[in-house]
Amino acid sequence: PHKARIALRRFRTLLAAFRPHIDSDLAERLHKRARTHFRAIGVIRDADVLASHDTSHPLLRSPSAEPQRQRKRIRKQLDHDHAHKLRELVEEAFADKSWRRTGAQHRSFLNRPIADVAATALDEAWNDVQAHGPDLNAMSPRESHDLRKDLKNLRYLTEAFNPCWPGADPEPALSLVRQLQDELGLLNDLEVARKEGVANQSDAVRATNLSQAENLLTQLRTTPLWWA
C-alpha cells in the first residue's frame, strides 16, 4: 500500500507540473482518478499504523484482524473502480496529440525548454513549503501534515527533473527533505493513533521528534536553490 500511494502521488505531482500544457478536462479526470485510488489505499495504511502500536484498543488486540479486513474491503472497492485500468487510461490519453491544450498561447508553452517547465514547477513547490513558516510549534496537526505533503511534491519534482541540470547537486537539499518527511511522518502517525484513542509514545518522545523536525526545517529553509 505504501509503495502504491507513493507511485500515485508521484504521478499526481508530475501531472500538476505539466498541467498548463495538458487539456484541462483530461488533466482533471486523471487527477481525480488517481486521488480516489490514493485515498482508498490510505485506509489500509492507517489501519497498519494503528496495528503497529502496542495497545489494548478493542479493534487492535494482537493479532489484529483489522488491517486484513480493510485490505479485503479496499480491494473490492478498487476492483469496482477499475483501478487496474489507470495505466492503460494514461497510455491511451497521451498516445497522440489530443492531450495538448489548444490556442496560440498554449502552443508557445509547448515550445519552452523542459528546464523552464521544471524550474517553474520547482519554484511553486518551494514557495508552498516556505509559506508554512518556520515554527512547527505554531502549526496544527493538519498544517504540519500539509507541510509534509508539500515537501513530498518538492522531493518528487526534484528527483524527476534533476537531469535538466547535469551539473547541479540536489542531494544536500533532498537529504534534509527526506529526514524532515520522516520526522513529520512519525508525528502524523502519533496523531492518527491519538485520534483513535490508541495508547502510544510519551509526550517526551513527541517533543524530541518535534525538536528534530524544527531543526531540519530551519536548515532546509536556508538551503540554496539548486535549480536557480
Short mmCIF file of C-alpha atoms in Angstrom, two decimals, residues 49-178:
data_model
loop_
_atom_site.label_atom_id
_atom_site.label_comp_id
_atom_site.label_asym_id
_atom_site.label_seq_id
_atom_site.Cartn_x
_atom_site.Cartn_y
_atom_site.Cartn_z
CA VAL A 49 -0.21 2.30 11.53
CA LEU A 50 -2.73 1.66 14.29
CA ALA A 51 -1.96 -2.04 14.38
CA SER A 52 1.73 -1.28 14.86
CA HIS A 53 1.07 0.33 18.23
CA ASP A 54 1.11 -1.78 21.37
CA THR A 55 -2.37 -1.15 22.62
CA SER A 56 -5.41 -2.60 24.31
CA HIS A 57 -7.72 -0.95 21.78
CA PRO A 58 -10.58 -3.43 21.13
CA LEU A 59 -10.08 -3.30 17.36
CA LEU A 60 -6.37 -3.93 17.64
CA ARG A 61 -5.88 -6.81 20.04
CA SER A 62 -2.91 -8.89 18.91
CA PRO A 63 -3.04 -10.39 16.38
CA SER A 64 -5.22 -7.69 14.83
CA ALA A 65 -7.58 -8.65 12.02
CA GLU A 66 -8.38 -5.03 11.19
CA PRO A 67 -5.70 -4.42 8.54
CA GLN A 68 -6.66 -7.57 6.65
CA ARG A 69 -10.33 -6.68 6.89
CA GLN A 70 -9.59 -3.28 5.40
CA ARG A 71 -7.46 -4.82 2.65
CA LYS A 72 -10.31 -7.08 1.63
CA ARG A 73 -12.76 -4.19 1.57
CA ILE A 74 -10.46 -1.81 -0.33
CA ARG A 75 -9.52 -4.47 -2.90
CA LYS A 76 -13.21 -4.83 -3.71
CA GLN A 77 -13.56 -1.07 -3.98
CA LEU A 78 -10.53 -0.72 -6.26
CA ASP A 79 -11.78 -3.54 -8.43
CA HIS A 80 -15.19 -1.87 -8.66
CA ASP A 81 -13.50 1.43 -9.64
CA HIS A 82 -11.35 -0.36 -12.30
CA ALA A 83 -8.15 0.89 -10.66
CA HIS A 84 -6.16 -1.68 -12.63
CA LYS A 85 -7.01 0.25 -15.82
CA LEU A 86 -5.35 3.50 -14.74
CA ARG A 87 -2.09 2.78 -16.57
CA GLU A 88 -3.99 1.83 -19.73
CA LEU A 89 -6.03 5.04 -19.45
CA VAL A 90 -2.90 7.18 -19.15
CA GLU A 91 -1.17 5.47 -22.08
CA GLU A 92 -4.21 5.99 -24.29
CA ALA A 93 -4.60 9.62 -23.21
CA PHE A 94 -1.06 10.53 -24.29
CA ALA A 95 -0.80 8.26 -27.34
CA ASP A 96 -1.43 11.14 -29.77
CA LYS A 97 -1.54 14.94 -29.65
CA SER A 98 -5.10 15.24 -28.37
CA TRP A 99 -3.82 15.74 -24.81
CA ARG A 100 -2.42 19.18 -25.71
CA ARG A 101 -4.19 22.41 -24.89
CA THR A 102 -5.23 24.42 -27.92
CA GLY A 103 -4.62 28.07 -28.74
CA ALA A 104 -1.60 30.19 -29.64
CA GLN A 105 -0.58 30.81 -26.03
CA HIS A 106 -0.53 27.12 -25.19
CA ARG A 107 1.36 26.30 -28.40
CA SER A 108 4.04 28.74 -27.30
CA PHE A 109 4.15 27.00 -23.91
CA LEU A 110 4.83 23.70 -25.65
CA ASN A 111 7.89 25.20 -27.31
CA ARG A 112 9.53 26.12 -23.99
CA PRO A 113 12.63 24.15 -22.93
CA ILE A 114 11.83 21.42 -20.43
CA ALA A 115 14.16 23.12 -17.92
CA ASP A 116 11.85 26.17 -17.93
CA VAL A 117 8.85 23.98 -17.17
CA ALA A 118 10.82 22.24 -14.43
CA ALA A 119 12.05 25.49 -12.88
CA THR A 120 8.53 26.92 -12.77
CA ALA A 121 7.19 23.78 -11.06
CA LEU A 122 10.07 23.72 -8.56
CA ASP A 123 9.67 27.42 -7.77
CA GLU A 124 6.00 26.87 -6.97
CA ALA A 125 6.76 23.81 -4.83
CA TRP A 126 9.47 25.67 -2.92
CA ASN A 127 7.16 28.65 -2.30
CA ASP A 128 4.49 26.26 -0.99
CA VAL A 129 6.97 24.85 1.53
CA GLN A 130 8.17 28.29 2.61
CA ALA A 131 4.59 29.55 3.02
CA HIS A 132 4.11 27.30 6.05
CA GLY A 133 6.60 29.36 8.03
CA PRO A 134 9.49 28.23 10.28
CA ASP A 135 7.63 27.44 13.51
CA LEU A 136 6.33 23.88 13.72
CA ASN A 137 5.08 24.51 17.26
CA ALA A 138 2.65 27.06 15.87
CA MET A 139 1.25 24.59 13.33
CA SER A 140 -1.79 22.44 13.94
CA PRO A 141 -1.52 18.71 13.13
CA ARG A 142 -3.39 19.45 9.90
CA GLU A 143 -0.95 22.19 8.94
CA SER A 144 2.15 20.09 9.65
CA HIS A 145 0.59 17.30 7.60
CA ASP A 146 0.06 19.75 4.73
CA LEU A 147 3.71 20.79 5.04
CA ARG A 148 4.73 17.16 4.70
CA LYS A 149 2.65 16.83 1.52
CA ASP A 150 4.30 19.93 0.06
CA LEU A 151 7.72 18.50 0.94
CA LYS A 152 6.83 15.36 -1.00
CA ASN A 153 5.93 17.43 -4.03
CA LEU A 154 9.26 19.26 -3.82
CA ARG A 155 11.13 15.97 -3.48
CA TYR A 156 9.38 14.20 -6.34
CA LEU A 157 9.81 17.16 -8.69
CA THR A 158 13.49 17.38 -7.75
CA GLU A 159 14.04 13.69 -8.44
CA ALA A 160 12.11 13.82 -11.73
CA PHE A 161 13.72 16.97 -13.16
CA ASN A 162 17.28 16.51 -11.87
CA PRO A 163 18.58 15.57 -15.37
CA CYS A 164 17.63 19.08 -16.59
CA TRP A 165 20.64 20.44 -14.64
CA PRO A 166 23.51 17.95 -15.14
CA GLY A 167 25.96 19.99 -13.06
CA ALA A 168 23.67 20.59 -10.09
CA ASP A 169 23.75 18.60 -6.86
CA PRO A 170 20.33 18.44 -5.19
CA GLU A 171 21.38 15.75 -2.71
CA PRO A 172 22.03 18.09 0.28
CA ALA A 173 18.52 19.51 -0.06
CA LEU A 174 16.98 16.11 -0.75
CA SER A 175 18.62 14.64 2.34
CA LEU A 176 17.05 17.34 4.51
CA VAL A 177 13.67 16.86 2.83
CA ARG A 178 13.73 13.08 3.38
#
